[in-house]
XYZ file of C-alpha atoms in Angstrom:
359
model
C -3.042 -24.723 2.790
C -1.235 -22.899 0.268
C -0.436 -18.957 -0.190
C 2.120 -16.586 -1.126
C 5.118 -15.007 -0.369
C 3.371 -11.993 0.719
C 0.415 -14.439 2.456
C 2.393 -16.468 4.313
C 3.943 -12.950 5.668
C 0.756 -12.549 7.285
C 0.877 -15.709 9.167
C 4.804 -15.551 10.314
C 3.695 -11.838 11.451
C 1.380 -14.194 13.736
C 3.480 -16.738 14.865
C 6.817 -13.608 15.139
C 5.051 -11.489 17.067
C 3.361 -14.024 19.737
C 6.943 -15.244 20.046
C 8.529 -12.402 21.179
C 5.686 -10.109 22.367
C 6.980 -6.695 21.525
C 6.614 -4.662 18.662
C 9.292 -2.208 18.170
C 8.825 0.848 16.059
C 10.999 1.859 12.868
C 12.587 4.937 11.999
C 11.691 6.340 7.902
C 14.806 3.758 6.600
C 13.316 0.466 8.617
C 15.616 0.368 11.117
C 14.142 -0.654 14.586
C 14.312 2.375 17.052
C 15.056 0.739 20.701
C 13.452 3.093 22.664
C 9.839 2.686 20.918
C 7.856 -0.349 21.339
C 4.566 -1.912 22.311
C 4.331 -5.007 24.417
C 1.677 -7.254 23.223
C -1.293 -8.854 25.363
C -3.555 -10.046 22.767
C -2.886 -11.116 19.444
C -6.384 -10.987 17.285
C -6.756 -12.463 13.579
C -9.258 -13.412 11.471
C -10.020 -16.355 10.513
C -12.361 -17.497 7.016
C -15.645 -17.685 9.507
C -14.434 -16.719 13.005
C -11.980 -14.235 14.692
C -9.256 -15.630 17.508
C -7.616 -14.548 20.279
C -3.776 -15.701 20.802
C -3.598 -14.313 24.543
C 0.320 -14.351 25.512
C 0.692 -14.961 29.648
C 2.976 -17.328 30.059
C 2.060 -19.429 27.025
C -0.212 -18.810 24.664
C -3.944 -19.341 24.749
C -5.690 -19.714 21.965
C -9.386 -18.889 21.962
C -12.350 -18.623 19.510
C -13.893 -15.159 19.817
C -17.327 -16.216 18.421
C -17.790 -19.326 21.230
C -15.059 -18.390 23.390
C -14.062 -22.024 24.082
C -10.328 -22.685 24.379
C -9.059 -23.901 20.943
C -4.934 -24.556 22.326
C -2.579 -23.604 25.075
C 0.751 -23.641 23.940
C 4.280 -23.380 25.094
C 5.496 -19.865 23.381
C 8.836 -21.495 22.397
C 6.605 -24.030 20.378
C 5.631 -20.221 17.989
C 9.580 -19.235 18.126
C 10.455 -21.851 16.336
C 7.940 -22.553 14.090
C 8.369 -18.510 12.745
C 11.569 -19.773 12.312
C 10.896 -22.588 9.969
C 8.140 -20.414 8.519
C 10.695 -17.335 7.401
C 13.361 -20.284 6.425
C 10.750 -21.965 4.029
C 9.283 -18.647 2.610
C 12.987 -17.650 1.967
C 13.554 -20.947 0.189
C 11.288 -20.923 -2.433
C 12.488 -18.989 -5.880
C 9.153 -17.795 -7.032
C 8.023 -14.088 -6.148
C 3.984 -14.501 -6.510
C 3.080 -18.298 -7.043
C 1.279 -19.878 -3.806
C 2.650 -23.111 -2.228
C 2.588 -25.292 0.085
C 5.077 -25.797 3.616
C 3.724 -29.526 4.495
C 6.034 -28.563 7.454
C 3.803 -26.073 9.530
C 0.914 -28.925 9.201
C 0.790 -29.883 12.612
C 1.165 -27.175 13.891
C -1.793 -24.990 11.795
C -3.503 -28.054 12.904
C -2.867 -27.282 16.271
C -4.137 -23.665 16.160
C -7.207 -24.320 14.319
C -6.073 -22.093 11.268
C -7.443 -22.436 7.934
C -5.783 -19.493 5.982
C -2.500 -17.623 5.755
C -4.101 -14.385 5.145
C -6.503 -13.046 7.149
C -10.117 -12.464 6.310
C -10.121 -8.570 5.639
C -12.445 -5.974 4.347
C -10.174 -2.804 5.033
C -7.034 -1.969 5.608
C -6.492 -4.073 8.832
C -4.545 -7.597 8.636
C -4.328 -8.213 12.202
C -4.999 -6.530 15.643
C -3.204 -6.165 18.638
C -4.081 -5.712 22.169
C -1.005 -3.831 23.826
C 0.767 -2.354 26.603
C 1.570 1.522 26.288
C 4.583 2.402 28.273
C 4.280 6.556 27.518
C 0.062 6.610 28.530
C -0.288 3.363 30.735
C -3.267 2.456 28.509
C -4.218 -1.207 27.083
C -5.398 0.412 23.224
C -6.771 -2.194 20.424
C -4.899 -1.574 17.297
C -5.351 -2.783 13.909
C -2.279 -3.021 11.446
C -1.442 -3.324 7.740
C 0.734 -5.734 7.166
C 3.345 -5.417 4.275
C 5.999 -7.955 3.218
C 9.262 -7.525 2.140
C 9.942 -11.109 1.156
C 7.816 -11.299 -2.157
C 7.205 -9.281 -5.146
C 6.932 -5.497 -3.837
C 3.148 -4.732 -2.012
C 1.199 -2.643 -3.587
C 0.569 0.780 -1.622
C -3.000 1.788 -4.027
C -4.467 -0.923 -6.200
C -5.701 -0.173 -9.424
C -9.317 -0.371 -10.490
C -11.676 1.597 -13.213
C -12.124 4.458 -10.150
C -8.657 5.155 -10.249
C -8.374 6.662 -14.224
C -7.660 9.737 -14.736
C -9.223 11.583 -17.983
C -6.958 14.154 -20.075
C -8.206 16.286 -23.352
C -6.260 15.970 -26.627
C -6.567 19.052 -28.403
C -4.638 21.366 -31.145
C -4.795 18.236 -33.242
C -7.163 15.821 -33.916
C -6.243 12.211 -34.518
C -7.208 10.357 -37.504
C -8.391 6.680 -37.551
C -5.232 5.783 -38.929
C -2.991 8.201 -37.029
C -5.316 6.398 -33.295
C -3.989 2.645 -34.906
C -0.657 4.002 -34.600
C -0.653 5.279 -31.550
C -2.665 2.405 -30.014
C 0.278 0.274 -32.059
C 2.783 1.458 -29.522
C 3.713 -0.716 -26.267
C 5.166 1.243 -24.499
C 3.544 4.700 -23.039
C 6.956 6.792 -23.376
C 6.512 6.051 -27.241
C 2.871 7.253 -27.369
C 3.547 10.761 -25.788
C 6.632 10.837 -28.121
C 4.223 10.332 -30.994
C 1.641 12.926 -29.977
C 3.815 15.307 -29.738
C 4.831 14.750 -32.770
C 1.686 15.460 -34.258
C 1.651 18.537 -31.961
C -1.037 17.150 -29.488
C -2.011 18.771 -26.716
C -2.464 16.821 -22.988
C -4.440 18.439 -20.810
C -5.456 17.173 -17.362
C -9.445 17.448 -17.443
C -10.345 15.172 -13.877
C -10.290 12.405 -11.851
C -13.092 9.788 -13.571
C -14.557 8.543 -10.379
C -16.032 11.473 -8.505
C -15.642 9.792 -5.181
C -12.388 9.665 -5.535
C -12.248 13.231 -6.280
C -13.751 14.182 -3.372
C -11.510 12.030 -1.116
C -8.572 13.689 -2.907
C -10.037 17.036 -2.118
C -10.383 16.585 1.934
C -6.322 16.965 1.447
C -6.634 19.864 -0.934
C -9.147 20.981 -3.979
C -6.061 21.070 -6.634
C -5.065 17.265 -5.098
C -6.437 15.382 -8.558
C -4.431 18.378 -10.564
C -1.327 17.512 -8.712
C -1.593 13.873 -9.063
C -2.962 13.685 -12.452
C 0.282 16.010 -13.800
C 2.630 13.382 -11.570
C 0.845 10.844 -13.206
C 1.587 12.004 -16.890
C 5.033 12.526 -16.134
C 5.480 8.899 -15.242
C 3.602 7.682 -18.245
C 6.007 9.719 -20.267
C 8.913 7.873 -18.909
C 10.299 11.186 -16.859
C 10.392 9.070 -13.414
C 8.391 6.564 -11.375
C 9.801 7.005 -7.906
C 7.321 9.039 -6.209
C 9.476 11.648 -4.635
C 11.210 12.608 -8.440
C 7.844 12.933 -9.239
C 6.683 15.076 -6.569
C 10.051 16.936 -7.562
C 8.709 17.740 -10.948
C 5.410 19.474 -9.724
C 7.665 21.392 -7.744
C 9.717 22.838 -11.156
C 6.232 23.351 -13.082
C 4.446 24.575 -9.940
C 1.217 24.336 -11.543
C -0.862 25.315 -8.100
C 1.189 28.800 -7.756
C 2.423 28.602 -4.889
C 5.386 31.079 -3.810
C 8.960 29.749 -4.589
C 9.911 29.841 -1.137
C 7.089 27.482 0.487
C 6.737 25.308 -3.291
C 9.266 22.210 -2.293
C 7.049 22.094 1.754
C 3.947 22.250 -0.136
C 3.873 20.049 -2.825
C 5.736 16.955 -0.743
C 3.474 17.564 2.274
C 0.478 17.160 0.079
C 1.547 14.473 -1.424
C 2.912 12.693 2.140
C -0.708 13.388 3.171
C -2.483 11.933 0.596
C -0.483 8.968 0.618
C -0.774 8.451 4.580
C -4.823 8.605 3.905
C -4.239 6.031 1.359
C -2.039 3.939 3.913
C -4.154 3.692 6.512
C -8.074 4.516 5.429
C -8.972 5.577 1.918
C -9.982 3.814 -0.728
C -10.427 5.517 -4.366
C -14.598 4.006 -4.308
C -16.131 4.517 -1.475
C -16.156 7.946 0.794
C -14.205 8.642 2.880
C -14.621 10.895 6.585
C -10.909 10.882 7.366
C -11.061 8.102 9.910
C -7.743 5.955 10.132
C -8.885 1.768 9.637
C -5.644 0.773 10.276
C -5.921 2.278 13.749
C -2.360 0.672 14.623
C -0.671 1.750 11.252
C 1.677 -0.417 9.434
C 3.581 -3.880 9.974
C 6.745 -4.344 8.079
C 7.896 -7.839 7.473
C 12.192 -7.266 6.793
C 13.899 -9.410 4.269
C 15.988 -10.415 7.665
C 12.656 -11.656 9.275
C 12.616 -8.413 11.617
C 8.997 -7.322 12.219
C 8.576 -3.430 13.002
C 5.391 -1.166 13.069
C 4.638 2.379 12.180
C 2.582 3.789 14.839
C 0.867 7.602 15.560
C 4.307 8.041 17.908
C 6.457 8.022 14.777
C 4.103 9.273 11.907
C 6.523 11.749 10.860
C 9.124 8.542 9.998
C 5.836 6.529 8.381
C 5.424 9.188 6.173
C 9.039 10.118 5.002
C 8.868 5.930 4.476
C 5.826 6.158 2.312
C 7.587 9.236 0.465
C 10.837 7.559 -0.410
C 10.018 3.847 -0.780
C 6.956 4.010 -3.399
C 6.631 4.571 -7.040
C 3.999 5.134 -9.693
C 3.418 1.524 -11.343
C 1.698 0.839 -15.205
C -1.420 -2.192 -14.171
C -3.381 -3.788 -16.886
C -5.202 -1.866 -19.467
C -7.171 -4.278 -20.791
C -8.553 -4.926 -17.245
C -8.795 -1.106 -15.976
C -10.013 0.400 -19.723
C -7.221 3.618 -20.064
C -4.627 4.098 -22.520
C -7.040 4.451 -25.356
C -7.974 7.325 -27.511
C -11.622 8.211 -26.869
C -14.365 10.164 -28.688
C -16.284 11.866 -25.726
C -18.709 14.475 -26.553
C -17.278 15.736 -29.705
C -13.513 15.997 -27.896
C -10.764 13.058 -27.935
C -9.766 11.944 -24.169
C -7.380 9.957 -22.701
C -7.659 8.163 -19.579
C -4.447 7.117 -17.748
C -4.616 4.998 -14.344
C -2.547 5.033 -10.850
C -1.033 2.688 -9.276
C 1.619 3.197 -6.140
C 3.649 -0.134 -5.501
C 6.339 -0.033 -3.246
C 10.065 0.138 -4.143
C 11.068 -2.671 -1.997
């Protein structure tokens, strides 16, 4: 079985979590907040072709949700130590995105009956937990994103061709040979330099996929004006963190908002937007503002620490979105942007987003 960094996350989430069956919360820096956690009953994942159950009593029982015959029972120290030798042998290897193998953990994947590292998922839930609430009493299900900080930085909104974003060129129109040039140019920050040059307008037109428009617009109808001028600005080499970006809509204040509310409105839009993203929305397909990720988010620590985001601390989830992502440049090749256009008598531009986080 092979996977990686951010894969075998997935898995030492597992094996961490059925260890020590509590999940504590984290504050908006990561750091575990004592007095908020969820003690765990069930343990679900899903598996290539099945889902199991890792109930924690004593032990832990392992059992196949499709036949519900008993796959394992084993001793929980048997998990403790094998998340240990998991974290030690992700932490080992150099590479930040490769997949290999830990011969290691055979026996005991063996064991468990588990065929993957990551777990078979559609949305934006990983894995599910059955726990104990403390502050209600209640036994909820709760699904969780998992992210990992032991790899390469997770992506927070993948690229695709529905996340482009179309701008108008006007006041100048490009030659053929004046287009080479600009297509010429690696980097993005040299473009812009070069169309202003030429005294080129940009203008933010829309969002190209319409269904991502709309899911934009359940947070507010100027949402794809906002993020297609914060989106500019990072092409144009101003900033990529997403809270300098937000910053700069705040100075240009293109929705006209009243100086004294401008700096609230702009970063609680974009904090909204971003938990949507987080925990539901995807740029394709339309959205009704209901939360997949029912749970919220796991966070795998460089220290092997596991903490969650839950509804209790959504104010510290969102500050964490806020100040740990940034705008990121994908493939243009693969997602068709960064190319002069002839559209209907007018030259476009389409530029794409991307949010990866910092760390």
């Amino acid at each position: 079985m092979k996977g990686n960094k951010g894969e075998w996350s997935e898995l030492y989430t597992l094996f961490k979590l059925a260890a020590d069956g509590r999940l504590y919360a984290a504050d908006a820096d990561t750091n575990k907040i004592p007095t908020i956690y969820y003690d765990i009953l069930q343990i679900i994942r899903k598996q290539k072709d099945d889902k199991q159950k890792y109930i924690r009593n004593g032990s832990i029982k392992v059992i196949s949700e499709s036949t519900g015959a008993e796959i394992a029972t084993i001793p929980i120290s048997e998990f403790k130590d094998n998340a240990e030798l998991l974290l030690n042998s992700i932490k080992a290897v150099k590479t930040k995105d490769g997949a290999f193998e830990i011969p290691a953990l055979d026996g005991f994947i063996s064991k468990l009956k588990c065929n993957t590292p990551k777990a078979k998922s559609s949305d934006k839930t990983d894995i599910i937990l059955v726990v104990h609430d403390a502050q209600t009493g209640s036994e909820p299900t709760l699904g969780f994103s998992i992210k990992s900080q032991l790899g390469s930085p997770s992506t927070l909104f993948n690229a695709s061709g529905a996340t482009n974003f179309i701008y108008e060129l006007s006041g100048h129109t490009l030659t053929e040979s004046e287009k080479d040039i600009f297509h010429g140019f690696k980097k993005f920050k040299d473009k812009f330099e070069y169309l202003d040059s030429l005294d080129v307008n940009v203008s933010f037109v829309k969002a190209d996929n319409d269904i991502f428009n709309s899911n934009m617009m359940l947070v507010d109808t100027n949402m794809s004006l906002i993020i297609g001028e914060m989106l500019e600005n990072f092409y144009r080499g101003k900033a990529n963190k997403v809270k300098e970006l937000t910053g700069l809509c705040v100075a240009n204040n293109s929705c006209k908002v009243s100086d004294e509310n401008k700096d609230v409105f702009y970063a609680y839009k974009i904090k909204e937007l971003m938990t949507n993203i987080a925990l539901g929305m995807m740029p394709a397909s339309p959205w009704s503002g209901k939360y997949e990720a029912t749970g919220g988010y796991i966070i795998v620590k460089e220290d092997g620490d596991v903490l969650c985001y839950h509804i209790y601390n959504r104010n510290e989830f969102r500050e964490y979105l806020y100040n740990n992502t940034k705008f990121d440049t994908p493939s243009k090749s693969k997602h068709h942007f960064g190319v002069i256009e002839e559209v209907d008598g007018k030259q476009i531009l389409k530029l794409n987003l991307q949010i990866r986080f910092v760390k």
